[in-house]
mmCIF file of C-alpha atoms in Angstrom:
data_model
loop_
_atom_site.group_PDB
_atom_site.id
_atom_site.type_symbol
_atom_site.label_atom_id
_atom_site.label_comp_id
_atom_site.label_asym_id
_atom_site.label_seq_id
_atom_site.Cartn_x
_atom_site.Cartn_y
_atom_site.Cartn_z
ATOM 1 C CA MET A 27 8.839 11.611 -8.439
ATOM 2 C CA SER A 28 11.900 11.373 -6.213
ATOM 3 C CA SER A 29 12.232 8.466 -3.793
ATOM 4 C CA PRO A 30 10.469 8.979 -0.431
ATOM 5 C CA ASP A 31 12.626 9.910 2.561
ATOM 6 C CA PRO A 32 14.040 6.612 3.965
ATOM 7 C CA ARG A 33 13.688 7.957 7.520
ATOM 8 C CA HIS A 34 9.995 8.609 6.939
ATOM 9 C CA LEU A 35 9.510 5.107 5.548
ATOM 10 C CA ALA A 36 11.381 3.529 8.456
ATOM 11 C CA ASP A 37 9.007 5.268 10.862
ATOM 12 C CA ALA A 38 5.992 4.088 8.847
ATOM 13 C CA LEU A 39 7.068 0.441 8.577
ATOM 14 C CA PRO A 40 4.700 -1.837 10.533
ATOM 15 C CA PRO A 41 6.197 -3.266 13.736
ATOM 16 C CA ALA A 42 8.373 -6.373 13.458
ATOM 17 C CA SER A 43 5.780 -8.433 15.329
ATOM 18 C CA GLU A 44 3.139 -7.579 12.702
ATOM 19 C CA ILE A 45 5.433 -8.418 9.790
ATOM 20 C CA LEU A 46 6.294 -11.722 11.474
ATOM 21 C CA ALA A 47 2.587 -12.480 11.923
ATOM 22 C CA ASP A 48 1.987 -11.777 8.206
ATOM 23 C CA VAL A 49 4.765 -14.211 7.296
ATOM 24 C CA GLN A 50 3.550 -16.879 9.698
ATOM 25 C CA ARG A 51 0.081 -16.764 8.140
ATOM 26 C CA ALA A 52 1.620 -17.059 4.684
ATOM 27 C CA PHE A 53 3.726 -20.028 5.754
ATOM 28 C CA ALA A 54 0.766 -21.743 7.415
ATOM 29 C CA GLU A 55 -1.175 -21.789 4.147
ATOM 30 C CA ASP A 56 1.800 -22.524 1.873
ATOM 31 C CA ILE A 57 4.153 -24.790 3.819
ATOM 32 C CA GLY A 58 1.643 -26.378 6.191
ATOM 33 C CA PRO A 59 3.252 -29.433 7.842
ATOM 34 C CA GLY A 60 6.271 -29.258 5.528
ATOM 35 C CA ASP A 61 7.638 -28.677 2.021
ATOM 36 C CA ALA A 62 7.443 -32.126 0.438
ATOM 37 C CA THR A 63 9.353 -31.161 -2.698
ATOM 38 C CA ALA A 64 12.226 -29.632 -0.738
ATOM 39 C CA ASP A 65 12.905 -33.105 0.668
ATOM 40 C CA LEU A 66 14.654 -33.768 -2.660
ATOM 41 C CA LEU A 67 17.512 -31.549 -1.468
ATOM 42 C CA ASP A 68 20.248 -32.632 0.895
ATOM 43 C CA PRO A 69 19.655 -30.913 4.259
ATOM 44 C CA ASP A 70 23.277 -29.739 4.209
ATOM 45 C CA ALA A 71 23.179 -28.292 0.679
ATOM 46 C CA THR A 72 23.818 -24.573 0.362
ATOM 47 C CA ALA A 73 22.815 -22.254 -2.458
ATOM 48 C CA THR A 74 23.006 -18.725 -3.731
ATOM 49 C CA ALA A 75 20.219 -16.837 -5.436
ATOM 50 C CA VAL A 76 19.802 -13.683 -7.485
ATOM 51 C CA LEU A 77 16.575 -11.681 -7.539
ATOM 52 C CA THR A 78 15.848 -9.736 -10.725
ATOM 53 C CA CYS A 79 13.087 -7.235 -11.460
ATOM 54 C CA ARG A 80 11.828 -7.760 -15.004
ATOM 55 C CA GLU A 81 9.888 -4.503 -15.366
ATOM 56 C CA ASP A 82 10.108 -0.884 -14.284
ATOM 57 C CA ALA A 83 8.826 -0.724 -10.719
ATOM 58 C CA VAL A 84 8.970 0.944 -7.327
ATOM 59 C CA LEU A 85 10.300 -1.564 -4.814
ATOM 60 C CA CYS A 86 8.462 -2.334 -1.583
ATOM 61 C CA GLY A 87 8.288 -5.250 0.824
ATOM 62 C CA THR A 88 11.921 -6.011 1.627
ATOM 63 C CA ALA A 89 11.182 -6.487 5.345
ATOM 64 C CA TRP A 90 8.595 -9.194 4.622
ATOM 65 C CA PHE A 91 10.939 -10.817 2.099
ATOM 66 C CA ASP A 92 13.765 -10.926 4.649
ATOM 67 C CA VAL A 93 11.614 -12.400 7.420
ATOM 68 C CA CYS A 94 10.416 -15.198 5.132
ATOM 69 C CA PHE A 95 13.945 -16.452 4.583
ATOM 70 C CA ARG A 96 15.238 -15.786 8.093
ATOM 71 C CA GLN A 97 12.406 -17.755 9.654
ATOM 72 C CA LEU A 98 13.718 -20.863 7.898
ATOM 73 C CA ASP A 99 17.434 -20.042 7.934
ATOM 74 C CA PRO A 100 18.501 -17.502 10.573
ATOM 75 C CA ASP A 101 21.988 -17.413 9.044
ATOM 76 C CA VAL A 102 20.888 -16.595 5.505
ATOM 77 C CA ARG A 103 22.822 -13.708 3.937
ATOM 78 C CA ILE A 104 20.672 -11.148 2.115
ATOM 79 C CA GLU A 105 22.264 -8.275 0.216
ATOM 80 C CA TRP A 106 19.889 -5.620 -1.090
ATOM 81 C CA LEU A 107 21.150 -3.455 -3.928
ATOM 82 C CA VAL A 108 18.075 -1.193 -3.759
ATOM 83 C CA HIS A 109 15.672 -0.214 -0.999
ATOM 84 C CA ASP A 110 11.964 0.303 -0.387
ATOM 85 C CA GLY A 111 10.756 3.351 -2.299
ATOM 86 C CA ASP A 112 13.497 3.142 -4.948
ATOM 87 C CA ARG A 113 12.618 3.135 -8.624
ATOM 88 C CA VAL A 114 13.983 0.003 -10.256
ATOM 89 C CA PRO A 115 14.549 -0.240 -14.048
ATOM 90 C CA ALA A 116 13.563 -3.436 -15.848
ATOM 91 C CA GLY A 117 16.334 -6.023 -15.812
ATOM 92 C CA SER A 118 17.894 -4.808 -12.562
ATOM 93 C CA THR A 119 19.389 -7.165 -10.012
ATOM 94 C CA VAL A 120 17.801 -6.064 -6.740
ATOM 95 C CA CYS A 121 18.977 -8.669 -4.246
ATOM 96 C CA ARG A 122 21.437 -11.519 -3.682
ATOM 97 C CA LEU A 123 21.010 -14.335 -1.166
ATOM 98 C CA ALA A 124 23.151 -17.174 0.205
ATOM 99 C CA GLY A 125 22.056 -19.867 2.635
ATOM 100 C CA LYS A 126 20.586 -23.308 3.047
ATOM 101 C CA ALA A 127 19.145 -24.583 -0.205
ATOM 102 C CA ARG A 128 16.030 -26.052 1.408
ATOM 103 C CA ALA A 129 15.212 -22.767 3.142
ATOM 104 C CA LEU A 130 15.666 -20.785 -0.067
ATOM 105 C CA VAL A 131 13.349 -22.960 -2.152
ATOM 106 C CA THR A 132 10.720 -23.252 0.591
ATOM 107 C CA ALA A 133 10.514 -19.548 1.484
ATOM 108 C CA GLU A 134 10.805 -18.298 -2.104
ATOM 109 C CA ARG A 135 7.121 -18.252 -3.056
ATOM 110 C CA SER A 136 5.868 -16.535 0.079
ATOM 111 C CA ALA A 137 8.716 -14.016 -0.032
ATOM 112 C CA LEU A 138 7.999 -13.165 -3.659
ATOM 113 C CA ASN A 139 4.259 -12.932 -3.029
ATOM 114 C CA PHE A 140 4.861 -10.179 -0.490
ATOM 115 C CA LEU A 141 7.436 -8.372 -2.597
ATOM 116 C CA GLN A 142 5.435 -8.584 -5.830
ATOM 117 C CA LEU A 143 2.189 -7.382 -4.251
ATOM 118 C CA LEU A 144 3.665 -4.534 -2.217
ATOM 119 C CA SER A 145 5.882 -3.389 -5.083
ATOM 120 C CA ALA A 146 2.778 -3.389 -7.292
ATOM 121 C CA THR A 147 0.936 -1.128 -4.846
ATOM 122 C CA ALA A 148 3.945 1.200 -4.608
ATOM 123 C CA THR A 149 4.322 1.252 -8.398
ATOM 124 C CA VAL A 150 0.665 2.041 -9.111
ATOM 125 C CA THR A 151 0.739 4.764 -6.457
ATOM 126 C CA SER A 152 3.829 6.333 -8.007
ATOM 127 C CA ARG A 153 2.057 6.511 -11.379
ATOM 128 C CA TYR A 154 -0.894 8.354 -9.845
ATOM 129 C CA VAL A 155 1.444 10.700 -7.967
ATOM 130 C CA ASP A 156 3.458 11.362 -11.135
ATOM 131 C CA ALA A 157 0.247 12.137 -13.030
ATOM 132 C CA ILE A 158 -0.533 15.126 -10.772
ATOM 133 C CA GLU A 159 3.014 16.399 -10.324
ATOM 134 C CA GLY A 160 3.097 20.186 -10.038
ATOM 135 C CA THR A 161 -0.355 20.480 -8.460
ATOM 136 C CA ARG A 162 -1.084 20.985 -4.755
ATOM 137 C CA THR A 163 -3.146 17.796 -4.550
ATOM 138 C CA ARG A 164 -2.104 14.682 -2.631
ATOM 139 C CA VAL A 165 -3.026 11.093 -3.517
ATOM 140 C CA LEU A 166 -4.743 9.097 -0.764
ATOM 141 C CA ASP A 167 -5.368 5.387 -0.361
ATOM 142 C CA THR A 168 -8.606 3.830 0.934
ATOM 143 C CA ARG A 169 -9.725 0.838 3.010
ATOM 144 C CA LYS A 170 -10.036 -1.274 -0.158
ATOM 145 C CA THR A 171 -7.069 -3.448 0.756
ATOM 146 C CA LEU A 172 -6.392 -7.187 0.837
ATOM 147 C CA PRO A 173 -7.790 -8.622 4.092
ATOM 148 C CA GLY A 174 -5.038 -9.012 6.670
ATOM 149 C CA LEU A 175 -2.510 -6.908 4.753
ATOM 150 C CA ARG A 176 -3.847 -3.393 5.255
ATOM 151 C CA ARG A 177 -0.866 -1.933 7.094
ATOM 152 C CA ALA A 178 1.491 -3.580 4.613
ATOM 153 C CA GLN A 179 -0.330 -2.024 1.653
ATOM 154 C CA LYS A 180 -0.653 1.330 3.430
ATOM 155 C CA TYR A 181 3.123 1.271 3.863
ATOM 156 C CA ALA A 182 3.490 0.463 0.158
ATOM 157 C CA VAL A 183 1.413 3.531 -0.719
ATOM 158 C CA LEU A 184 3.905 5.662 1.196
ATOM 159 C CA CYS A 185 6.765 3.993 -0.704
ATOM 160 C CA GLY A 186 5.056 5.096 -3.921
ATOM 161 C CA GLY A 187 4.842 8.702 -2.766
ATOM 162 C CA GLY A 188 1.192 8.627 -1.729
ATOM 163 C CA THR A 189 -0.451 9.608 1.554
ATOM 164 C CA ASN A 190 -2.354 7.369 3.942
ATOM 165 C CA HIS A 191 -6.018 7.975 4.649
ATOM 166 C CA ARG A 192 -7.442 6.550 7.871
ATOM 167 C CA ILE A 193 -6.103 3.094 8.697
ATOM 168 C CA GLY A 194 -9.494 1.675 9.631
ATOM 169 C CA LEU A 195 -12.826 2.410 11.208
ATOM 170 C CA PHE A 196 -11.201 3.279 14.522
ATOM 171 C CA ASP A 197 -8.905 6.236 13.835
ATOM 172 C CA ALA A 198 -11.267 8.647 12.052
ATOM 173 C CA MET A 199 -14.988 9.145 11.575
ATOM 174 C CA MET A 200 -16.413 9.293 8.070
ATOM 175 C CA LEU A 201 -20.086 10.196 7.839
ATOM 176 C CA LYS A 202 -21.499 8.638 4.692
ATOM 177 C CA GLU A 203 -25.018 8.759 3.272
ATOM 178 C CA ASN A 204 -26.477 6.067 5.523
ATOM 179 C CA HIS A 205 -24.913 7.531 8.667
ATOM 180 C CA ILE A 206 -26.336 10.930 7.787
ATOM 181 C CA ILE A 207 -29.806 9.568 7.039
ATOM 182 C CA ALA A 208 -29.848 7.545 10.250
ATOM 183 C CA THR A 209 -28.932 10.550 12.411
ATOM 184 C CA GLY A 210 -31.231 13.117 10.836
ATOM 185 C CA GLY A 211 -29.017 15.076 8.453
ATOM 186 C CA ILE A 212 -25.527 16.528 8.275
ATOM 187 C CA PRO A 213 -25.738 19.080 11.137
ATOM 188 C CA ALA A 214 -27.183 16.503 13.540
ATOM 189 C CA ALA A 215 -24.727 13.823 12.435
ATOM 190 C CA VAL A 216 -21.718 16.090 12.914
ATOM 191 C CA GLU A 217 -22.945 17.223 16.329
ATOM 192 C CA ALA A 218 -23.475 13.624 17.473
ATOM 193 C CA ALA A 219 -20.100 12.534 16.139
ATOM 194 C CA ARG A 220 -18.297 15.343 17.982
ATOM 195 C CA ARG A 221 -20.083 14.424 21.189
ATOM 196 C CA ILE A 222 -19.240 10.714 20.999
ATOM 197 C CA HIS A 223 -15.662 10.917 19.658
ATOM 198 C CA PRO A 224 -14.506 14.528 20.103
ATOM 199 C CA THR A 225 -10.824 13.862 19.343
ATOM 200 C CA LEU A 226 -11.183 11.903 16.114
ATOM 201 C CA PRO A 227 -10.876 13.545 12.674
ATOM 202 C CA LEU A 228 -14.329 13.975 11.143
ATOM 203 C CA ILE A 229 -14.958 13.648 7.409
ATOM 204 C CA VAL A 230 -18.372 14.191 5.824
ATOM 205 C CA GLU A 231 -19.267 12.704 2.458
ATOM 206 C CA VAL A 232 -21.335 15.110 0.353
ATOM 207 C CA GLU A 233 -23.037 14.653 -2.987
ATOM 208 C CA THR A 234 -24.188 18.206 -3.701
ATOM 209 C CA LEU A 235 -22.956 21.748 -3.182
ATOM 210 C CA ASP A 236 -25.797 22.310 -0.715
ATOM 211 C CA GLU A 237 -24.555 19.395 1.395
ATOM 212 C CA LEU A 238 -21.038 20.829 1.187
ATOM 213 C CA ALA A 239 -22.338 24.109 2.603
ATOM 214 C CA GLN A 240 -23.960 22.196 5.465
ATOM 215 C CA ALA A 241 -20.723 20.347 6.236
ATOM 216 C CA LEU A 242 -18.804 23.627 6.218
ATOM 217 C CA ASP A 243 -21.316 25.312 8.522
ATOM 218 C CA ALA A 244 -21.205 22.310 10.867
ATOM 219 C CA ARG A 245 -17.394 22.657 11.062
ATOM 220 C CA ALA A 246 -16.486 19.195 9.825
ATOM 221 C CA ASP A 247 -12.743 18.630 9.422
ATOM 222 C CA ARG A 248 -12.954 17.629 5.766
ATOM 223 C CA ALA A 249 -15.524 17.127 3.027
ATOM 224 C CA LEU A 250 -15.441 14.103 0.753
ATOM 225 C CA LEU A 251 -16.840 15.135 -2.633
ATOM 226 C CA ASP A 252 -18.436 12.003 -4.016
ATOM 227 C CA ASN A 253 -18.803 11.756 -7.804
ATOM 228 C CA PHE A 254 -18.713 15.528 -8.374
ATOM 229 C CA THR A 255 -18.366 16.687 -11.978
ATOM 230 C CA PRO A 256 -15.282 18.784 -12.841
ATOM 231 C CA ALA A 257 -17.473 21.894 -12.936
ATOM 232 C CA MET A 258 -18.876 21.095 -9.486
ATOM 233 C CA LEU A 259 -15.365 20.506 -8.152
ATOM 234 C CA ALA A 260 -14.204 23.910 -9.355
ATOM 235 C CA GLU A 261 -17.262 25.518 -7.782
ATOM 236 C CA ALA A 262 -16.646 23.640 -4.506
ATOM 237 C CA VAL A 263 -13.052 24.878 -4.374
ATOM 238 C CA ALA A 264 -14.157 28.468 -5.008
ATOM 239 C CA PHE A 265 -16.965 28.222 -2.454
ATOM 240 C CA THR A 266 -14.882 26.835 0.411
ATOM 241 C CA ALA A 267 -11.921 29.143 -0.406
ATOM 242 C CA GLY A 268 -9.534 27.162 1.771
ATOM 243 C CA ARG A 269 -11.845 27.069 4.805
ATOM 244 C CA MET A 270 -12.123 23.262 4.636
ATOM 245 C CA PRO A 271 -9.919 20.614 3.014
ATOM 246 C CA LEU A 272 -11.627 18.910 0.089
ATOM 247 C CA GLU A 273 -11.195 15.294 -0.922
ATOM 248 C CA VAL A 274 -12.410 13.747 -4.164
ATOM 249 C CA SER A 275 -13.591 10.160 -4.425
ATOM 250 C CA GLY A 276 -15.271 8.204 -7.206
ATOM 251 C CA ASN A 277 -14.461 7.853 -10.909
ATOM 252 C CA VAL A 278 -10.764 8.432 -10.258
ATOM 253 C CA GLU A 279 -8.591 6.822 -12.922
ATOM 254 C CA ILE A 280 -5.034 7.393 -14.078
ATOM 255 C CA ASP A 281 -6.313 9.271 -17.150
ATOM 256 C CA THR A 282 -8.715 11.493 -15.177
ATOM 257 C CA ILE A 283 -6.741 12.303 -12.041
ATOM 258 C CA ARG A 284 -4.807 15.207 -13.569
ATOM 259 C CA ALA A 285 -7.963 17.114 -14.521
ATOM 260 C CA ILE A 286 -9.374 16.527 -11.034
ATOM 261 C CA ALA A 287 -6.202 17.788 -9.354
ATOM 262 C CA GLU A 288 -6.139 20.909 -11.515
ATOM 263 C CA THR A 289 -9.453 22.029 -9.978
ATOM 264 C CA GLY A 290 -7.494 22.783 -6.797
ATOM 265 C CA VAL A 291 -8.821 20.082 -4.444
ATOM 266 C CA ASP A 292 -6.594 19.019 -1.570
ATOM 267 C CA PHE A 293 -6.847 15.239 -1.812
ATOM 268 C CA ILE A 294 -7.826 12.541 -4.288
ATOM 269 C CA SER A 295 -8.525 9.067 -2.904
ATOM 270 C CA SER A 296 -8.525 5.942 -5.022
ATOM 271 C CA GLY A 297 -9.079 2.283 -4.225
ATOM 272 C CA ALA A 298 -7.130 1.401 -7.376
ATOM 273 C CA LEU A 299 -3.861 1.894 -5.483
ATOM 274 C CA THR A 300 -4.469 -1.217 -3.398
ATOM 275 C CA LYS A 301 -7.154 -3.354 -5.032
ATOM 276 C CA ASN A 302 -6.561 -3.073 -8.778
ATOM 277 C CA VAL A 303 -2.895 -4.056 -8.783
ATOM 278 C CA ARG A 304 -0.984 -6.576 -10.889
ATOM 279 C CA ALA A 305 1.981 -8.343 -9.320
ATOM 280 C CA ILE A 306 5.364 -6.969 -10.363
ATOM 281 C CA ASP A 307 7.379 -9.458 -12.421
ATOM 282 C CA LEU A 308 10.257 -10.684 -10.248
ATOM 283 C CA SER A 309 12.485 -13.694 -10.820
ATOM 284 C CA LEU A 310 14.551 -15.599 -8.240
ATOM 285 C CA ARG A 311 17.228 -17.864 -9.740
ATOM 286 C CA LEU A 312 18.971 -20.439 -7.558
ATOM 287 C CA ASP A 313 22.403 -22.028 -7.889
ATOM 288 C CA VAL A 314 22.838 -25.028 -5.564
ATOM 289 C CA GLN A 315 26.485 -25.537 -4.670
ATOM 290 C CA HIS A 316 26.473 -29.164 -3.504
ATOM 291 C CA GLY A 317 24.425 -31.989 -2.113
ATOM 292 C CA ALA A 318 21.389 -31.649 -4.370
ATOM 293 C CA CYS A 319 19.667 -34.839 -5.509
ATOM 294 C CA GLY A 320 18.433 -33.135 -8.648
ATOM 295 C CA PRO A 321 19.998 -30.728 -11.181
ATOM 296 C CA ALA A 322 22.774 -28.450 -9.936
ATOM 297 C CA ALA A 323 20.871 -25.314 -10.887
ATOM 298 C CA ALA A 324 17.185 -24.620 -10.628
ATOM 299 C CA ALA A 325 14.636 -21.866 -11.028
ATOM 300 C CA THR A 326 11.845 -21.909 -8.484
ATOM 301 C CA HIS A 327 8.224 -21.142 -9.395
#
C-alpha cells in the first residue's frame, strides 16, 4: 500500500476545535488540578526530546500530539520527520521536540495516548487493505469506536488506506433486522425510510438471498450481507450483477478477508479496525538541559 494522498488526509482531518476538545478532555482526566510530579522541575528548565517508533507502523495522530504540547507551552518546537499516513519502520526517529521541561513531561502521556491509539488504528487498517490488494473491494470501518474519539479513529482509518462508512446514526440510514420487523418487512421499511429522510443514503441489512432480492427490488442504495457464506457471497454478486453495491459484515478477520474480497463484493466492513487495536510502541526520551532538581536525563512513562 502506498501512503494516502496528504491533501486528502488534510481535508479529512477533524476541525481544530474538535481536536482541541479531545485534548482538553484528556488533560482534565490526567492533569486535573496540576501535575504534582512535575513540580520537581525548575519552572525555567528547558529540555529536548526524541520520539522513537519501536515497531513497524503507520503513523497517525500528529495533530493531537502537537496540540497536547502547545497547550502547555505555546513556544514548543516540534519537528516531524514523518507524517500521518506514512509507513514507519521499527527503530525510526519520528519526531524531535524542544521546550519547557515541565510542559514536556506533563503533556507526554496524553500526547502518546493519542498517537499510539490512532497509529494502531491506521496500522491495523493498512494490514487489512494490504490483504486484499489487487481486488476491487474497499475496506470500511464501523461505529465500533472508542466513545468520544470517533472522528479521530475514522481519520486514522483513512490514514491506513481504508474508507469511512457512515460517521454516526445521523448521516445514513441502515435498516437492520429489528427496524425491518418493526416496519413490516423490507419493502415497507425502505418506502418509509425514503419518505422520512429522502436524501440520506439507505443501506439494508439482509441475511438471505431472498431478502437481497427484496432490497434490490425496493431500490435500496446498498445491501449489507450479514454472515453470508462464501458460496452465498458469490451467488449474491452474480445475482445483483452490479445493480447494487454489496457490503459484507460479520466474521471478517485478517485471514479471511482475502477470500471474501475475491468473491467480487464492493465493500468489507470490520469493527476490528477501531475496537480490536493494540497501542503502537512509541518511546519519548527527554534530556533536561538545566534547572532540574532530579537527574539530568529522564525517560517519562
